[in-house]
PDB file of C-alpha atoms in Angstrom:
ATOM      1  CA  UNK A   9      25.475  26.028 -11.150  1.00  0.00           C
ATOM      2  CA  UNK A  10      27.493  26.633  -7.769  1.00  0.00           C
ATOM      3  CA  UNK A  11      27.162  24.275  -4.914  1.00  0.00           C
ATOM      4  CA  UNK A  12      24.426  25.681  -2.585  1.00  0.00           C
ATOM      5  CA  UNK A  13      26.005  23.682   0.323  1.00  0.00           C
ATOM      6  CA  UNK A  14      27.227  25.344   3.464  1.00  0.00           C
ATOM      7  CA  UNK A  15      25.338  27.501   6.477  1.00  0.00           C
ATOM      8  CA  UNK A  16      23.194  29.166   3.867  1.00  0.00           C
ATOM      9  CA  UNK A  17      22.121  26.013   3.097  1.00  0.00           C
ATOM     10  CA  UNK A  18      21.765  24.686   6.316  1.00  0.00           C
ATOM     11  CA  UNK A  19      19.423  27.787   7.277  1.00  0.00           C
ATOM     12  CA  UNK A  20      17.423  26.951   4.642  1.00  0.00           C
ATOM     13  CA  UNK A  21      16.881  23.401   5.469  1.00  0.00           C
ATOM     14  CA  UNK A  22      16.312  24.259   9.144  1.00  0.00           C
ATOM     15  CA  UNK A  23      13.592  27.247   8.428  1.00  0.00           C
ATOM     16  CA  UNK A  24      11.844  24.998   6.015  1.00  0.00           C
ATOM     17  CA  UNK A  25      11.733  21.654   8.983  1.00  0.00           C
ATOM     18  CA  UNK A  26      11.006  23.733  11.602  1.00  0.00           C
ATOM     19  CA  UNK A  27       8.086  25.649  10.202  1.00  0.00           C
ATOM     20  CA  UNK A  28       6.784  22.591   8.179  1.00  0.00           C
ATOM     21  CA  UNK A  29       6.950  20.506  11.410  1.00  0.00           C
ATOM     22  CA  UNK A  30       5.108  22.788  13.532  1.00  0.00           C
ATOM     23  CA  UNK A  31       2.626  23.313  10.566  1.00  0.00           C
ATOM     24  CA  UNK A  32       2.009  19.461  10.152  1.00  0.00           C
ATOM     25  CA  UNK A  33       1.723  19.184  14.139  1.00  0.00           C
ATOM     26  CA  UNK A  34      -1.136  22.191  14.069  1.00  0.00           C
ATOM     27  CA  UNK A  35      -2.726  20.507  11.244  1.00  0.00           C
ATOM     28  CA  UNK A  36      -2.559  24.098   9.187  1.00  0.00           C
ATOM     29  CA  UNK A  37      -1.689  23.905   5.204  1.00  0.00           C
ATOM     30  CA  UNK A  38      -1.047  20.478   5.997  1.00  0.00           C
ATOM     31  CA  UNK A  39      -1.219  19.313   2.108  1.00  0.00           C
ATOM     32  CA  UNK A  40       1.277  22.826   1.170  1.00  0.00           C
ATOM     33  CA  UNK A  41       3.630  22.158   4.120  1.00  0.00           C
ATOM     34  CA  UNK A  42       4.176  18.012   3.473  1.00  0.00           C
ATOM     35  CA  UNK A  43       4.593  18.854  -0.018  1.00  0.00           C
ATOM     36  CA  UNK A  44       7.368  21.567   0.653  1.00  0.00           C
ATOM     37  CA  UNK A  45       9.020  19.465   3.703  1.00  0.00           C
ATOM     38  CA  UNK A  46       8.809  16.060   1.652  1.00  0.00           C
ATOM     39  CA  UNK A  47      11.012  18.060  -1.189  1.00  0.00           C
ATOM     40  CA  UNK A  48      13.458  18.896   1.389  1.00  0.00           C
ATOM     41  CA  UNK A  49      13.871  15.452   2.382  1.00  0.00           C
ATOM     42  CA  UNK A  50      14.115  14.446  -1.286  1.00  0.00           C
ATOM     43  CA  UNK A  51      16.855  17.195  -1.930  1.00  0.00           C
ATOM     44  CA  UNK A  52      18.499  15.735   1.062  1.00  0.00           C
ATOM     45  CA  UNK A  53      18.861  12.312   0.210  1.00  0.00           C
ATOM     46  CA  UNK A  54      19.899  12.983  -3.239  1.00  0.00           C
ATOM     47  CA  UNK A  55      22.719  15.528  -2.610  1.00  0.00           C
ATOM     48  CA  UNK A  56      23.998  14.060   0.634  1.00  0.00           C
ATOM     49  CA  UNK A  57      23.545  10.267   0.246  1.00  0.00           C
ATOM     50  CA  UNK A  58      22.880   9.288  -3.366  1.00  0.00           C
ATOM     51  CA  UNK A  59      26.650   9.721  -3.836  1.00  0.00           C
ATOM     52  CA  UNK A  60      27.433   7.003  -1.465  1.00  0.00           C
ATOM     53  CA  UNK A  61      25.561   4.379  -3.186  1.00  0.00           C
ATOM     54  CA  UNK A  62      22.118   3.706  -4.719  1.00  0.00           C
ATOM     55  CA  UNK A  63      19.918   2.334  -2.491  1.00  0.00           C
ATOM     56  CA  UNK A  64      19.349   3.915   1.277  1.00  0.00           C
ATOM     57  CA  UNK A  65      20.472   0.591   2.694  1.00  0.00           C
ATOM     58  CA  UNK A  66      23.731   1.488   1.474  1.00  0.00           C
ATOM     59  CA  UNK A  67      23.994   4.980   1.924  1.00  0.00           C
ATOM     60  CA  UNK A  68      23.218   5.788   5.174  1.00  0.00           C
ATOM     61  CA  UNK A  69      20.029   7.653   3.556  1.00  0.00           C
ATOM     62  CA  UNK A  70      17.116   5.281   5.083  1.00  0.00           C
ATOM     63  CA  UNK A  71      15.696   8.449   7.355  1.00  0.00           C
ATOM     64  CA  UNK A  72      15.932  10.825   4.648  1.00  0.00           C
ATOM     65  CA  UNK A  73      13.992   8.200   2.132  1.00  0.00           C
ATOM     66  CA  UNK A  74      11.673   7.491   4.425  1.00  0.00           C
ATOM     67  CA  UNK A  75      10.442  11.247   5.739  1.00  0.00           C
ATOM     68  CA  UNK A  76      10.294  12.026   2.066  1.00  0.00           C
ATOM     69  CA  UNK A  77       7.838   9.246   1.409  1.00  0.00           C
ATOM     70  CA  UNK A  78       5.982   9.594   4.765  1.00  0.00           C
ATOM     71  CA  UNK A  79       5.357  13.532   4.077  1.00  0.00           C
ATOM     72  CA  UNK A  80       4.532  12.959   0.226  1.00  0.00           C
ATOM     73  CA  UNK A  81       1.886  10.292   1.497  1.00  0.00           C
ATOM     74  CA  UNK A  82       0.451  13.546   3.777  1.00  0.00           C
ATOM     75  CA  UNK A  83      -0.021  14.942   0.767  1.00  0.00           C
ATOM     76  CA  UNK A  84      -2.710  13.417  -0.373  1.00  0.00           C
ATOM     77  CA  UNK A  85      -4.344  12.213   2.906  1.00  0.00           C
ATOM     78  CA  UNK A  86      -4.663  15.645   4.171  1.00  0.00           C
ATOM     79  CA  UNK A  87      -5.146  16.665   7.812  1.00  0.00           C
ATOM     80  CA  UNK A  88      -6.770  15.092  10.050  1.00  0.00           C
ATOM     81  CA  UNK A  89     -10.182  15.055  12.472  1.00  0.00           C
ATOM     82  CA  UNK A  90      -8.171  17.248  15.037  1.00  0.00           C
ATOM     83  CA  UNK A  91      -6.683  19.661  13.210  1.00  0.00           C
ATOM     84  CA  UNK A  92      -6.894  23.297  12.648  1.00  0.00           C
ATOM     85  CA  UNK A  93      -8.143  23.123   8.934  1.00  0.00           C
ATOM     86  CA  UNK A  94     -10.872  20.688   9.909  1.00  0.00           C
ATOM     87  CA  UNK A  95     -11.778  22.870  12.826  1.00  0.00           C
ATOM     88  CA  UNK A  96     -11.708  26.032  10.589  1.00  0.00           C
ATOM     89  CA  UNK A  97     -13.720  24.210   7.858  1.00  0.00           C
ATOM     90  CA  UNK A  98     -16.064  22.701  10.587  1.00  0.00           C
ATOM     91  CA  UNK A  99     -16.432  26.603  11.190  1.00  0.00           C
ATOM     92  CA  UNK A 100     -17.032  28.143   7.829  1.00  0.00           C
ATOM     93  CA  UNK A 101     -19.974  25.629   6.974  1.00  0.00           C
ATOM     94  CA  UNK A 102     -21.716  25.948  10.185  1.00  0.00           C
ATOM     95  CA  UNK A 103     -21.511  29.871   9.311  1.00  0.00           C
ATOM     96  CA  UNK A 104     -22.496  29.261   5.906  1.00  0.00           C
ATOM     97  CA  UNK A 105     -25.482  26.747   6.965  1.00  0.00           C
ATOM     98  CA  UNK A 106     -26.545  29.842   9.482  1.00  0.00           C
ATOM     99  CA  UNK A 107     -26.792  32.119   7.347  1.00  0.00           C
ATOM    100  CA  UNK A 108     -29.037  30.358   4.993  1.00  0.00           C
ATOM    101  CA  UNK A 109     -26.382  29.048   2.616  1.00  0.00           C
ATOM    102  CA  UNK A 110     -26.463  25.450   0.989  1.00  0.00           C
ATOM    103  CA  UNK A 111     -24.052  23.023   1.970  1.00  0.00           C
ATOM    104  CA  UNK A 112     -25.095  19.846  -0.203  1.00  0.00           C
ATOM    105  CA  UNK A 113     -26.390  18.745  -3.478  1.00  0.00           C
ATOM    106  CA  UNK A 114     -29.711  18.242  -2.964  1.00  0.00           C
ATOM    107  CA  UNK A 115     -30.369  21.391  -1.440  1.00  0.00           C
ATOM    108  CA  UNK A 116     -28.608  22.886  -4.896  1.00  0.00           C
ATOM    109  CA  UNK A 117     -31.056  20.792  -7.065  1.00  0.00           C
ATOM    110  CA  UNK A 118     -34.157  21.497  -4.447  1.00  0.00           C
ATOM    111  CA  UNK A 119     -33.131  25.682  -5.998  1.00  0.00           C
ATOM    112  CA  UNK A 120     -32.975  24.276  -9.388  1.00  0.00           C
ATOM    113  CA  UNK A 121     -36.367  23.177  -9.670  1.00  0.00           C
ATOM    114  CA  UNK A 122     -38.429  25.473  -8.061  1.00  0.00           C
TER     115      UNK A 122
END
C-alpha cells in the first residue's frame, strides 16, 4: 500500500472538515456527516500521532482524540431542536397530518379495527 500522505492528502482532509463542519453547523445529515468527519479525526490521530507514543497525552494527539470521540458521540444523538432536519421533519409531518395521513399509533390501530 503507498503512503497516501502529501497535498492529495491534505485536500482530502480539508474537503471532508470543511463540508462536514458546515453540515454539523446547519444541522443537515448530521448523523452521515459526524460519522464521516469523526473517521477523519480517527485516521488522523492514528497516522500522525500514534507513532509518537500510545496515549494522546504523549503524543501530541489530545485534539485529534477528542474531535473523534465528540463527532462519534453526534452520531448517535442526532441533530438537534434547531436544525435543518428537525425543521424539514417538523415539515413533512405537518404535510402528512394535512393531508389526512396518520402520524401515530393509535390512529394506525383506530384503521385496524374498523
Amino acid at each position: 500500500m503507498s503512503n497516501f500522505r502529501g497535498p492529495v492528502q491534505a485536500g482530502v482532509v480539508a474537503i471532508i472538515q470543511i463540508v462536514g463542519g458546515i453540515a454539523l453547523m446547519l444541522g443537515l445529515g448530521t448523523r452521515l456527516a459526524a460519522f464521516i468527519s469523526s473517521g477523519s479525526m480517527a485516521y488522523a490521530y492514528f497516522w500522525s500521532h500514534q507513532e509518537m507514543g500510545a496515549l494522546p497525552m504523549q503524543n501530541g494527539g489530545e485534539s485529534a482524540a477528542l474531535f473523534c470521540w465528540a463527532l462519534f458521540l453526534l452520531v448517535f444523538i442526532g441533530a438537534g431542536t434547531l436544525s435543518v432536519d428537525r425543521v424539514l421533519g417538523r415539515r413533512r409531518s405537518t404535510s402528512d397530518t394535512a393531508d389526512g395521513g396518520s402520524t401515530t399509533l393509535e390512529d394506525d390501530s383506530a384503521l385496524a379495527d374498523a
